[in-house]
Amino acid sequence: MSGGLQEGKICGRRTSKNPSSQIVEEFQVLNNKVQVIFTSDFSNEERFTGFAAYYVAVDVNECTDFADVPCSHFCNNFIGGYFCSCPPEYFLHDDMRNCGVNCSGDVFTELIGEITSPNYPSLYPENSRCEYQIVLEEGFQVVVTVRREDFDVESDSEGNCADSLIFVTRDQQFGPYCGNGFPGPLRIETNSNVLDIIFQTDQTGQKKGWKLRYHGDPIPCPKEIAANSFWEPEKEKYVYKDVVKITCQEGFEVVQERAGLPYFYSTCQSNGKWSNSRLVCEPVDCGSPDPIQNGKVEEPEDTAFGAVVHYTCNEPYYYLQTEESGEYHCAANGSWVNELLGTELPKCVPVCGIPTEMFEGTQRIFGGKAAKIENFPWQVFFASPRAGGALIDERWVLTAAHVVEKERNPTMHVGSTLVIRDRLKNAQELTAERVFFHPGWEFMEDPDTRKNFDNDIALVQLKDPVKLGPKVSLICLPGKSSNYSLSKGSLGLISGWGKTEDKNHVVHLRGAMIPVATLRECQQVKPKNRNVNVNSYVFTDNMICAGGNGGIDSCEGDSGGPLAVKISDEGKPKFYVAGLVSWGPECGTYGIYTRVQNYIDWIMKTMQENSIPSIN
């Protein structure tokens, strides 16, 4: 037995086949150890002499006597053993059987060169790992070219690489490559100045190997440098140390910690990347649009360049002063801009002259009828002296000068029909900031003896703006055109809390419709009180005569209240304050009203020069 195998079995009587030799059987055991086993049983009918065996040690040639060659290159036999050796320039691996080649450690620094596998174009060595390195100066990239016919590296039947060629940079790997003919691109741009070349072979199969050429190109930087921008100078290719100025497109900016810049500079670096890559052109952000008084702006989903927002006014009491001024877009300079107003915010101006409900009185407040405050939402109540006024602006009340001649800080209310104390709690109380008298108004020490009511007009500036709504709104001012001129028979509405037929002041607002008359008709009134001489009063073109039809007239307590006349403005009926209750020869006849149209310039100038800035 040798190595667990039975080499032979002998029994019986044997004679030598060679007459000159006594050896009857010979065994050659390719092992340095053999076991001899002799077995007998109890049934021997005769006595046998047994056996005699002789052995001798014979040297084995491991280099030739085994099917598997123990050495990859040279096998050297000696008595009792063998050793492997390698050709020149090869070395013996640690397994003491396989040879490899010393092909690592070469570093190539020239800008152009050629590298081959060991022994090229002869067969390359097996069981080898060859490592080469190309190192160029910064700013250059290694470009490798391999011709198809210069490449033959072992692969299996399925195309998998038994041996392989690999190119490796810091950021990427090219390969592995193998096969008959180079399978990669004809030109490999590595974008790196350092390239490792690794050639790995196994212990089977050998081919002629490969040959490559390389050269250094200036490392290019991407042609597309930054989004949403343009740059100069423009070049077909940017390489190491090239500098460009990057300018953001309209509506974009470079956002930095403190401010936005329209441009920045970038340099092509040695690693093929642009400097200042953290800087990007981002859309200009206009931020949230500013609010406006008496209006609102829709909250935009986006406030960046090109975004659009719309302003609207609190309808139906306010409207945009400039048509088509509600749309704003985020401009390139970071401002919200309107085509008509630019960066100026739109203004919501109060609607004037449109009552919530029309007055339905047809009677021709003396002789009038009870009214709702919604019929005359511009009506202002003066508590002391008891009088009236017209709301013409959120901060301005128009009234007769004689009403505020003695009381420069009048108590006023709007929005209430009843002027009793409990009801006035729900009305808006108005506080006077200042009173402006027309410069032509003549002050008197004893106003009760006044005969001249020329220029009987005053403006009361309010400390705070009035809050408009269904019960409080403005009456329009007249224009200068002839459309606002009154003629005999023109109808107007008067309203107030003055005396009625029973000579008592009313607490419920009353209104009436009266016709316009001529001044001569007022001059011809004969008062019941013989002590009153109408001809002693001054009549001017600044006055309007109205009433005198069926006992309908304004009276004491109505002073300063408006004579409202309806006019069609662009097809929309509106009321404007044509006159202010000034004086009259006798209640129930005709009344004299200040002609407001004659004072438009003074009214507008006074309000403009003394306007109080609005706070949004």
Coordinates of C-alpha atoms in Angstrom, one line a residue:
M1 CA 0.0 0.0 0.0
S2 CA 1.3 3.5 -0.9
G3 CA -0.6 6.7 -0.3
G4 CA -3.8 4.7 0.4
L5 CA -3.5 2.9 -2.9
Q6 CA -2.9 -0.9 -3.4
E7 CA 0.2 -1.2 -5.6
G8 CA 0.0 -5.1 -6.0
K9 CA -1.1 -8.4 -4.5
I10 CA 0.9 -11.7 -4.7
C11 CA 0.1 -15.3 -3.7
G12 CA 1.1 -18.9 -4.7
R13 CA 4.4 -20.2 -5.9
R14 CA 6.3 -18.0 -8.4
T15 CA 9.3 -18.5 -10.5
S16 CA 11.4 -15.8 -12.2
K17 CA 10.6 -14.9 -15.7
N18 CA 14.3 -14.1 -16.3
P19 CA 16.4 -17.3 -15.9
S20 CA 19.4 -15.1 -14.9
S21 CA 17.5 -13.5 -12.1
Q22 CA 15.9 -14.8 -8.9
I23 CA 13.4 -11.8 -8.7
V24 CA 9.9 -13.1 -9.5
E25 CA 8.0 -9.7 -9.1
E26 CA 9.1 -6.0 -9.2
F27 CA 7.1 -3.0 -8.1
Q28 CA 8.0 0.7 -8.5
V29 CA 6.3 2.9 -6.0
L30 CA 6.4 6.7 -6.7
N31 CA 6.3 7.5 -3.0
N32 CA 8.8 7.6 -0.2
K33 CA 6.7 5.3 2.0
V34 CA 5.2 1.9 1.4
Q35 CA 3.3 -0.6 3.6
V36 CA 3.7 -4.4 3.2
I37 CA 0.9 -6.5 4.6
F38 CA 1.1 -10.3 5.0
T39 CA -2.1 -12.2 5.7
S40 CA -2.5 -16.0 6.4
D41 CA -5.5 -18.2 7.5
F42 CA -5.8 -21.5 9.5
S43 CA -6.6 -23.8 6.6
N44 CA -3.1 -24.6 5.4
E45 CA -3.0 -28.3 4.4
E46 CA 0.7 -28.1 3.9
R47 CA 3.4 -25.9 5.1
F48 CA 4.5 -23.0 2.9
T49 CA 7.9 -21.3 3.1
G50 CA 6.5 -17.7 2.9
F51 CA 8.3 -14.9 1.1
A52 CA 11.4 -12.8 1.0
A53 CA 11.2 -9.2 -0.4
Y54 CA 14.0 -6.8 -1.1
Y55 CA 13.7 -3.0 -1.5
V56 CA 15.9 -0.3 -2.8
A57 CA 15.5 3.5 -2.8
V58 CA 15.5 5.0 -6.3
D59 CA 15.7 8.8 -7.0
V60 CA 12.5 10.3 -8.5
N61 CA 12.7 13.0 -11.3
E62 CA 10.0 15.3 -10.2
C63 CA 10.5 17.5 -13.3
T64 CA 9.6 14.7 -15.7
D65 CA 7.9 11.9 -13.8
F66 CA 4.7 13.9 -12.9
A67 CA 1.9 14.9 -15.2
D68 CA 1.7 18.4 -13.6
V69 CA 4.9 20.3 -14.2
P70 CA 5.9 21.7 -10.8
C71 CA 7.7 24.8 -12.1
S72 CA 6.3 27.6 -14.3
H73 CA 9.6 28.0 -16.1
F74 CA 12.8 25.9 -15.3
C75 CA 12.6 22.7 -13.2
N76 CA 15.9 21.4 -11.7
N77 CA 16.0 17.8 -10.3
F78 CA 18.4 16.5 -7.6
I79 CA 18.6 13.4 -5.6
G80 CA 15.7 13.6 -3.1
G81 CA 14.1 16.7 -4.6
Y82 CA 13.9 19.5 -7.1
F83 CA 13.9 23.4 -7.3
C84 CA 12.4 25.9 -9.8
S85 CA 14.3 28.8 -11.4
C86 CA 13.4 31.7 -13.7
P87 CA 14.9 33.3 -16.8
P88 CA 16.8 36.6 -16.5
E89 CA 14.8 39.6 -15.4
Y90 CA 12.2 37.3 -13.8
F91 CA 11.9 36.5 -10.1
L92 CA 10.6 33.5 -8.2
H93 CA 7.4 34.0 -6.3
D94 CA 7.0 33.1 -2.7
D95 CA 5.4 29.8 -3.6
M96 CA 8.9 28.8 -5.0
R97 CA 7.2 27.5 -8.2
N98 CA 6.0 30.4 -10.2
C99 CA 8.0 33.1 -11.9
G100 CA 7.1 36.7 -12.3
V101 CA 8.6 39.7 -14.0
N102 CA 9.9 42.8 -12.3
C103 CA 7.7 45.3 -14.2
S104 CA 6.5 47.8 -11.6
G105 CA 7.8 51.1 -10.3
D106 CA 8.5 52.9 -13.6
V107 CA 7.4 56.6 -13.5
F108 CA 7.1 58.5 -16.7
T109 CA 7.3 62.3 -16.5
E110 CA 7.9 63.4 -20.1
L111 CA 5.0 65.2 -21.9
I112 CA 5.1 62.4 -24.6
G113 CA 6.1 58.8 -24.4
E114 CA 5.4 55.1 -25.2
I115 CA 4.9 52.2 -22.9
T116 CA 4.7 48.4 -23.7
S117 CA 3.9 45.2 -21.8
P118 CA 7.0 43.1 -20.9
N119 CA 8.6 41.3 -23.8
Y120 CA 6.3 43.1 -26.3
P121 CA 5.7 42.0 -29.0
S122 CA 6.8 38.6 -27.6
L123 CA 4.7 36.8 -25.1
Y124 CA 4.1 38.6 -21.9
P125 CA 4.9 36.8 -18.6
E126 CA 2.2 35.0 -16.6
N127 CA 1.4 35.5 -13.0
S128 CA 2.5 39.1 -13.1
R129 CA 1.2 42.5 -12.0
C130 CA 2.8 45.3 -13.7
E131 CA 2.2 48.9 -12.5
Y132 CA 3.4 52.0 -14.3
Q133 CA 2.7 55.6 -13.5
I134 CA 2.6 58.7 -15.6
V135 CA 3.0 62.0 -13.7
L136 CA 2.8 65.3 -15.6
E137 CA 3.0 68.8 -14.2
E138 CA -0.2 70.3 -12.9
G139 CA -2.5 71.8 -15.5
F140 CA -1.9 69.0 -18.0
Q141 CA -4.0 65.8 -18.5
V142 CA -2.7 62.5 -19.7
V143 CA -4.1 61.5 -23.1
V144 CA -3.7 57.8 -24.0
T145 CA -3.9 56.3 -27.5
V146 CA -3.8 52.5 -28.3
R147 CA -4.0 51.2 -31.8
R148 CA -6.2 48.2 -32.3
E149 CA -3.4 46.2 -33.9
D150 CA -1.1 46.9 -31.0
F151 CA -3.2 45.1 -28.4
D152 CA -3.6 41.3 -27.7
V153 CA -4.5 40.3 -24.1
E154 CA -6.0 37.0 -23.0
S155 CA -9.8 36.7 -22.5
D156 CA -12.0 33.7 -22.1
S157 CA -14.5 32.3 -24.5
E158 CA -17.2 34.6 -23.1
G159 CA -15.1 37.8 -23.4
N160 CA -14.3 38.0 -19.7
C161 CA -10.8 39.2 -19.0
A162 CA -8.4 36.5 -17.8
D163 CA -5.6 39.1 -18.1
S164 CA -6.4 42.8 -18.1
L165 CA -5.1 46.3 -18.7
I166 CA -6.6 49.1 -16.5
F167 CA -6.1 52.9 -16.4
V168 CA -6.8 54.6 -13.1
T169 CA -6.9 58.3 -12.0
R170 CA -7.9 59.8 -8.7
D171 CA -11.5 60.2 -9.9
Q172 CA -12.2 57.4 -12.4
Q173 CA -11.2 54.1 -13.9
F174 CA -10.9 53.1 -17.6
G175 CA -11.1 49.4 -18.3
P176 CA -10.5 46.6 -17.7
Y177 CA -9.5 46.0 -21.4
C178 CA -8.7 42.6 -23.0
G179 CA -9.1 40.7 -26.2
N180 CA -7.6 40.6 -29.6
G181 CA -7.6 44.3 -30.6
F182 CA -8.1 47.2 -28.3
P183 CA -11.8 47.4 -27.3
G184 CA -11.6 50.9 -25.8
P185 CA -11.8 54.4 -27.4
L186 CA -8.9 55.3 -29.7
R187 CA -8.3 58.4 -27.5
I188 CA -8.7 58.4 -23.8
E189 CA -8.7 61.8 -22.1
T190 CA -8.2 61.2 -18.4
N191 CA -8.7 64.8 -17.1
S192 CA -5.8 64.1 -14.7
N193 CA -2.1 64.8 -14.7
V194 CA -1.5 61.5 -12.9
L195 CA -2.4 58.1 -14.4
D196 CA -1.7 54.6 -13.0
I197 CA -1.4 51.8 -15.5
I198 CA -2.1 48.3 -14.1
F199 CA -1.4 45.1 -16.2
Q200 CA -2.5 41.9 -14.5
T201 CA -1.9 38.4 -15.8
D202 CA -2.8 34.9 -14.5
Q203 CA -0.9 31.6 -14.8
T204 CA -2.6 30.4 -18.0
G205 CA -2.3 31.6 -21.6
Q206 CA 0.1 34.2 -22.9
K207 CA -0.3 36.7 -25.7
K208 CA 1.9 39.4 -27.3
G209 CA 0.6 42.1 -25.0
W210 CA 0.1 45.8 -25.8
K211 CA 1.8 49.1 -26.8
L212 CA 0.4 52.5 -26.0
R213 CA 1.3 56.1 -26.6
Y214 CA 0.6 59.0 -24.4
H215 CA 1.0 62.8 -24.4
G216 CA 0.1 65.7 -22.2
D217 CA -2.7 68.1 -23.1
P218 CA -3.6 71.2 -21.1
I219 CA -6.4 70.2 -18.9
P220 CA -9.7 71.7 -20.3
C221 CA -12.4 73.1 -18.1
P222 CA -16.0 72.7 -19.0
K223 CA -17.2 75.0 -21.8
E224 CA -20.5 75.5 -19.9
I225 CA -19.3 77.5 -16.9
A226 CA -22.3 78.7 -15.0
A227 CA -26.0 78.5 -15.6
N228 CA -28.1 81.6 -16.3
S229 CA -25.1 83.6 -17.4
F230 CA -22.8 84.5 -20.2
W231 CA -19.0 85.0 -20.1
E232 CA -16.2 86.6 -21.9
P233 CA -13.9 86.0 -23.6
E234 CA -15.7 83.3 -25.6
K235 CA -13.4 80.5 -26.7
E236 CA -13.8 77.1 -28.3
K237 CA -11.8 75.5 -25.5
Y238 CA -10.8 76.7 -22.0
V239 CA -7.6 75.3 -20.4
Y240 CA -5.5 75.7 -17.3
K241 CA -5.0 79.4 -16.1
D242 CA -7.7 80.8 -18.5
V243 CA -9.7 83.5 -16.8
V244 CA -13.3 84.5 -17.7
K245 CA -15.7 87.2 -16.5
I246 CA -19.1 85.6 -15.8
T247 CA -22.0 88.0 -16.0
C248 CA -25.5 86.9 -14.9
Q249 CA -28.3 87.1 -17.3
E250 CA -31.0 89.8 -16.8
G251 CA -33.0 89.0 -13.8
F252 CA -30.2 86.9 -12.2
E253 CA -27.5 87.8 -9.7
V254 CA -24.7 86.3 -7.7
V255 CA -26.1 86.0 -4.2
Q256 CA -23.5 86.6 -1.5
E257 CA -23.7 87.2 2.2
R258 CA -24.0 91.0 2.0
A259 CA -25.3 91.9 -1.4
G260 CA -26.0 90.6 -4.9
L261 CA -23.5 91.1 -7.6
P262 CA -24.1 91.1 -11.4
Y263 CA -20.8 89.3 -12.2
F264 CA -17.8 87.4 -10.9
Y265 CA -14.5 86.1 -12.2
S266 CA -13.5 82.4 -12.5
T267 CA -10.2 80.7 -13.3
C268 CA -9.6 77.3 -15.0
Q269 CA -7.7 75.4 -12.4
S270 CA -5.2 72.6 -12.7
N271 CA -7.8 70.0 -11.8
G272 CA -10.0 70.9 -14.7
K273 CA -12.5 72.7 -12.6
W274 CA -13.5 76.4 -12.5
S275 CA -12.7 78.4 -9.4
N276 CA -15.6 80.1 -7.5
S277 CA -17.8 77.2 -8.5
R278 CA -19.8 77.9 -5.3
L279 CA -21.0 81.2 -6.9
V280 CA -24.1 80.7 -9.0
C281 CA -26.4 83.1 -10.8
E282 CA -29.7 82.9 -9.0
P283 CA -33.0 84.6 -10.0
V284 CA -33.3 88.0 -8.5
D285 CA -35.8 87.9 -5.6
C286 CA -38.1 90.9 -5.2
G287 CA -39.3 89.7 -1.8
S288 CA -42.9 90.1 -0.6
P289 CA -44.6 93.0 -2.3
D290 CA -45.4 96.0 0.0
P291 CA -49.0 96.4 1.2
I292 CA -51.2 99.3 0.2
Q293 CA -53.7 101.3 2.1
N294 CA -57.3 100.3 1.5
G295 CA -56.3 97.4 -0.8
K296 CA -54.6 94.1 -0.8
V297 CA -52.1 92.2 -2.8
E298 CA -52.3 88.5 -3.5
E299 CA -49.6 86.4 -1.8
P300 CA -47.4 85.1 -4.7
E301 CA -46.1 81.6 -4.7
D302 CA -42.9 82.9 -6.2
T303 CA -41.2 86.3 -5.7
A304 CA -38.3 85.7 -8.1
F305 CA -37.6 87.5 -11.4
G306 CA -40.5 87.3 -13.7
A307 CA -43.1 86.6 -11.0
V308 CA -46.4 88.6 -11.2
V309 CA -48.6 89.9 -8.5
H310 CA -51.9 91.8 -8.6
Y311 CA -53.1 94.6 -6.4
T312 CA -56.8 95.1 -5.8
C313 CA -58.7 97.7 -3.8
N314 CA -61.3 97.1 -1.1
E315 CA -64.3 97.2 -3.4
P316 CA -66.9 98.6 -3.7
Y317 CA -65.6 101.5 -1.6
Y318 CA -62.2 102.0 -3.2
Y319 CA -60.9 101.7 -6.7
L320 CA -57.5 101.9 -8.4
Q321 CA -56.6 105.5 -9.1
T322 CA -54.9 104.5 -12.4
E323 CA -56.5 101.9 -14.5
E324 CA -54.5 98.8 -15.3
S325 CA -52.1 99.7 -12.5
G326 CA -52.8 96.6 -10.4
E327 CA -50.3 94.2 -12.1
Y328 CA -46.7 94.3 -11.1
H329 CA -43.9 92.0 -12.2
C330 CA -40.6 91.3 -10.5
A331 CA -38.0 93.2 -12.5
A332 CA -34.3 92.5 -13.0
N333 CA -33.3 95.1 -10.5
G334 CA -35.2 93.3 -7.7
S335 CA -38.2 95.8 -7.7
W336 CA -41.8 95.2 -8.3
V337 CA -42.6 97.3 -11.4
N338 CA -45.8 98.3 -13.1
E339 CA -45.8 99.4 -16.8
L340 CA -47.6 102.7 -16.0
L341 CA -46.4 103.6 -12.5
G342 CA -42.9 102.0 -12.4
T343 CA -42.0 101.2 -8.8
E344 CA -44.6 103.5 -7.4
L345 CA -47.3 101.6 -5.5
P346 CA -50.8 101.8 -6.8
K347 CA -53.2 104.0 -4.9
C348 CA -56.7 103.0 -3.9
V349 CA -58.9 106.1 -3.9
P350 CA -62.3 106.2 -2.4
V351 CA -65.4 105.7 -4.6
C352 CA -67.5 108.9 -4.4
G353 CA -71.0 109.9 -5.1
I354 CA -72.6 106.4 -5.1
P355 CA -74.9 105.8 -2.2
T356 CA -75.6 102.2 -1.0
E357 CA -79.3 102.9 -1.5
M358 CA -80.9 105.6 -3.6
F359 CA -83.2 108.1 -1.9
E360 CA -86.7 107.5 -3.0
G361 CA -88.3 110.7 -1.7
T362 CA -90.3 112.5 -4.3
Q363 CA -91.6 115.2 -2.0
R364 CA -90.6 118.6 -2.9
I365 CA -85.3 119.3 6.4
F366 CA -88.2 121.4 5.8
G367 CA -91.1 119.5 4.3
G368 CA -88.8 116.5 3.5
K369 CA -89.0 112.9 4.5
A370 CA -87.2 110.5 6.8
A371 CA -84.1 109.0 5.1
K372 CA -81.6 106.2 5.7
I373 CA -78.0 107.0 6.3
E374 CA -77.3 104.7 3.3
N375 CA -79.1 107.3 1.1
F376 CA -76.7 110.0 2.2
P377 CA -73.5 108.2 3.4
W378 CA -71.5 111.4 3.0
Q379 CA -73.6 113.3 5.5
V380 CA -71.6 114.6 8.5
F381 CA -73.4 115.6 11.7
F382 CA -72.0 118.5 13.7
A383 CA -73.2 118.4 17.3
S384 CA -72.3 121.9 18.4
P385 CA -73.3 124.1 16.7
R386 CA -75.9 121.8 15.3
A387 CA -75.1 121.6 11.6
G388 CA -74.0 119.5 8.7
G389 CA -71.1 118.8 6.4
A390 CA -70.1 116.7 3.4
L391 CA -67.4 114.0 3.5
I392 CA -65.2 114.6 0.4
D393 CA -62.1 112.7 1.4
E394 CA -61.1 110.2 4.1
R395 CA -59.5 113.1 6.0
W396 CA -61.5 116.1 4.8
V397 CA -65.0 117.5 5.6
L398 CA -66.5 120.3 3.6
T399 CA -68.8 122.6 5.4
A400 CA -69.9 126.2 5.6
A401 CA -67.5 128.7 7.1
H402 CA -70.1 130.1 9.5
V403 CA -70.6 126.7 11.0
V404 CA -67.0 126.5 12.4
E405 CA -66.4 130.2 12.8
K406 CA -66.9 130.0 16.6
E407 CA -66.1 126.3 17.1
R408 CA -62.7 125.4 15.7
N409 CA -62.8 121.9 17.3
P410 CA -66.2 120.7 16.4
T411 CA -67.6 117.3 17.5
M412 CA -68.6 115.3 14.3
H413 CA -70.1 111.9 13.6
V414 CA -70.7 109.9 10.4
G415 CA -72.6 106.7 9.7
S416 CA -75.7 107.2 11.9
T417 CA -79.3 108.1 11.0
L418 CA -80.3 108.9 14.5
V419 CA -78.3 111.5 16.3
I420 CA -79.3 110.6 19.9
R421 CA -76.5 109.7 22.3
D422 CA -77.0 105.9 22.4
R423 CA -77.1 105.7 18.6
L424 CA -74.0 107.9 18.1
K425 CA -72.0 105.3 20.1
N426 CA -72.2 103.1 17.0
A427 CA -71.2 105.9 14.7
Q428 CA -67.7 107.0 13.8
E429 CA -66.6 110.0 15.8
L430 CA -64.4 112.4 13.8
T431 CA -61.8 114.5 15.5
A432 CA -60.7 117.8 13.8
E433 CA -57.0 118.3 13.3
R434 CA -57.3 121.8 11.8
V435 CA -59.9 124.1 10.2
F436 CA -59.2 126.0 7.0
F437 CA -61.4 129.0 6.1
H438 CA -61.5 130.4 2.6
P439 CA -59.3 133.5 2.5
G440 CA -62.3 135.5 1.2
W441 CA -64.5 134.8 4.2
E442 CA -65.1 137.9 6.3
F443 CA -64.9 137.3 10.1
M444 CA -67.1 139.4 12.3
E445 CA -67.1 140.1 16.0
D446 CA -70.9 139.5 16.2
P447 CA -71.7 136.8 13.6
D448 CA -75.4 137.1 14.4
T449 CA -75.5 140.4 12.6
R450 CA -73.9 139.0 9.5
K451 CA -75.3 140.1 6.2
N452 CA -72.5 139.0 3.9
F453 CA -72.2 135.2 3.5
D454 CA -69.9 135.4 0.4
N455 CA -67.2 132.7 0.4
D456 CA -69.1 130.8 3.1
I457 CA -67.0 127.6 2.8
A458 CA -64.4 125.9 5.0
L459 CA -62.5 122.6 5.2
V460 CA -62.1 120.6 8.3
Q461 CA -59.0 118.3 8.3
L462 CA -59.5 115.1 10.3
K463 CA -56.9 113.7 12.6
D464 CA -57.5 110.1 11.5
P465 CA -58.9 108.8 8.2
V466 CA -62.5 107.8 8.1
K467 CA -63.3 104.1 7.6
L468 CA -65.5 103.7 4.6
G469 CA -68.3 101.2 4.3
P470 CA -71.9 100.9 3.4
K471 CA -72.9 103.7 5.8
V472 CA -70.0 106.0 5.2
S473 CA -68.7 107.0 1.8
L474 CA -67.7 110.2 0.0
I475 CA -69.5 112.6 -2.2
C476 CA -67.7 113.8 -5.3
L477 CA -66.5 117.3 -5.9
P478 CA -67.7 119.1 -9.0
G479 CA -65.5 119.6 -12.0
K480 CA -64.8 122.9 -13.8
S481 CA -66.6 121.9 -17.0
S482 CA -70.0 123.2 -18.0
N483 CA -71.4 119.8 -17.3
Y484 CA -71.4 120.8 -13.6
S485 CA -73.0 124.1 -14.1
L486 CA -76.6 124.4 -12.7
S487 CA -79.5 126.0 -14.4
K488 CA -83.0 126.9 -13.3
G489 CA -85.0 123.7 -12.7
S490 CA -82.0 121.5 -12.0
L491 CA -82.8 119.1 -9.1
G492 CA -80.7 118.4 -6.1
L493 CA -80.9 116.5 -2.9
I494 CA -80.6 118.1 0.6
S495 CA -80.3 116.2 3.9
G496 CA -79.8 117.0 7.5
W497 CA -81.2 117.2 11.1
G498 CA -82.4 120.8 11.0
K499 CA -85.7 122.3 12.0
T500 CA -88.9 121.1 10.4
E501 CA -92.3 122.7 10.1
D502 CA -92.9 122.5 13.8
K503 CA -89.8 124.5 14.4
N504 CA -88.1 121.7 16.3
H505 CA -84.8 120.0 15.5
V506 CA -85.2 116.4 14.4
V507 CA -83.1 113.4 15.6
H508 CA -83.7 111.3 12.5
L509 CA -82.0 112.2 9.2
R510 CA -84.4 113.7 6.7
G511 CA -83.9 114.3 3.0
A512 CA -85.7 116.1 0.2
M513 CA -85.4 116.9 -3.5
I514 CA -85.4 120.6 -4.4
P515 CA -85.1 122.5 -7.7
V516 CA -82.5 125.2 -8.5
A517 CA -83.9 128.7 -8.8
T518 CA -82.4 132.1 -9.9
L519 CA -80.8 134.4 -7.4
R520 CA -83.4 137.0 -8.2
E521 CA -86.1 134.6 -6.9
C522 CA -84.2 134.5 -3.6
Q523 CA -83.9 138.2 -3.5
Q524 CA -87.7 138.6 -3.9
V525 CA -88.6 136.6 -0.9
K526 CA -90.6 138.5 1.6
P527 CA -89.9 137.1 5.1
K528 CA -92.7 136.9 7.7
N529 CA -90.4 138.7 10.1
R530 CA -90.6 142.3 9.0
N531 CA -87.3 143.0 10.8
V532 CA -85.5 141.0 8.1
N533 CA -84.7 142.9 5.0
V534 CA -83.5 140.6 2.2
N535 CA -82.2 143.4 0.2
S536 CA -79.7 144.2 3.0
Y537 CA -78.0 140.8 2.3
V538 CA -75.1 140.4 -0.1
F539 CA -75.8 138.2 -3.2
T540 CA -72.9 137.1 -5.4
D541 CA -72.2 134.6 -8.2
N542 CA -70.7 132.4 -5.5
M543 CA -74.2 131.5 -4.4
I544 CA -77.0 129.2 -5.6
C545 CA -80.6 129.8 -4.9
A546 CA -82.7 126.6 -4.6
G547 CA -86.0 125.4 -3.1
G548 CA -89.2 127.5 -2.9
N549 CA -91.5 124.8 -4.1
G550 CA -94.1 123.6 -1.7
G551 CA -92.4 124.6 1.5
I552 CA -89.4 122.4 0.9
D553 CA -86.2 124.0 2.1
S554 CA -83.2 123.6 4.4
C555 CA -83.4 125.3 7.7
E556 CA -81.6 126.1 10.9
G557 CA -79.5 123.0 11.8
D558 CA -78.9 122.1 8.2
S559 CA -76.1 124.6 7.6
G560 CA -73.0 123.3 6.0
G561 CA -74.9 120.3 4.6
P562 CA -74.5 119.4 0.9
L563 CA -76.8 120.1 -2.0
A564 CA -76.2 116.8 -3.9
V565 CA -76.7 116.8 -7.7
K566 CA -76.6 113.7 -9.8
I567 CA -74.5 113.6 -12.9
S568 CA -73.7 110.9 -15.4
D569 CA -69.9 110.2 -15.2
E570 CA -68.9 107.8 -18.0
G571 CA -72.3 106.3 -18.0
K572 CA -72.4 105.9 -14.2
P573 CA -74.7 108.2 -12.2
K574 CA -72.9 109.9 -9.3
F575 CA -73.7 112.6 -6.9
Y576 CA -71.5 115.7 -6.5
V577 CA -71.6 118.4 -3.9
A578 CA -72.9 121.4 -5.9
G579 CA -73.6 123.6 -2.9
L580 CA -73.4 124.0 0.8
V581 CA -76.3 125.2 3.0
S582 CA -75.3 128.8 3.8
W583 CA -78.3 131.0 4.7
G584 CA -81.9 131.7 3.8
P585 CA -84.4 134.5 4.1
E586 CA -86.9 132.2 5.8
C587 CA -87.3 128.5 6.3
G588 CA -89.7 126.8 3.9
T589 CA -89.0 129.3 1.1
Y590 CA -85.7 129.5 -0.7
G591 CA -82.3 128.7 0.6
I592 CA -78.9 130.1 -0.4
Y593 CA -76.1 127.6 -1.0
T594 CA -72.4 128.2 -1.5
R595 CA -71.5 127.4 -5.1
V596 CA -68.8 124.8 -4.6
Q597 CA -67.7 124.8 -8.2
N598 CA -66.2 128.3 -7.8
Y599 CA -63.9 127.0 -5.1
I600 CA -62.4 123.8 -6.6
D601 CA -58.9 125.3 -7.0
W602 CA -58.8 126.4 -3.4
I603 CA -60.2 123.1 -2.1
M604 CA -57.6 121.0 -4.1
K605 CA -54.7 123.3 -3.2
T606 CA -55.6 123.3 0.5
M607 CA -55.9 119.5 0.7
Q608 CA -52.7 118.9 -1.3
E609 CA -50.6 121.3 0.7
N610 CA -51.8 120.0 4.0
S611 CA -52.0 116.3 3.3
I612 CA -51.0 113.9 6.1
P613 CA -48.9 111.0 4.9
S614 CA -50.8 107.7 4.9
I615 CA -49.4 104.9 7.1
N616 CA -50.0 101.4 5.6

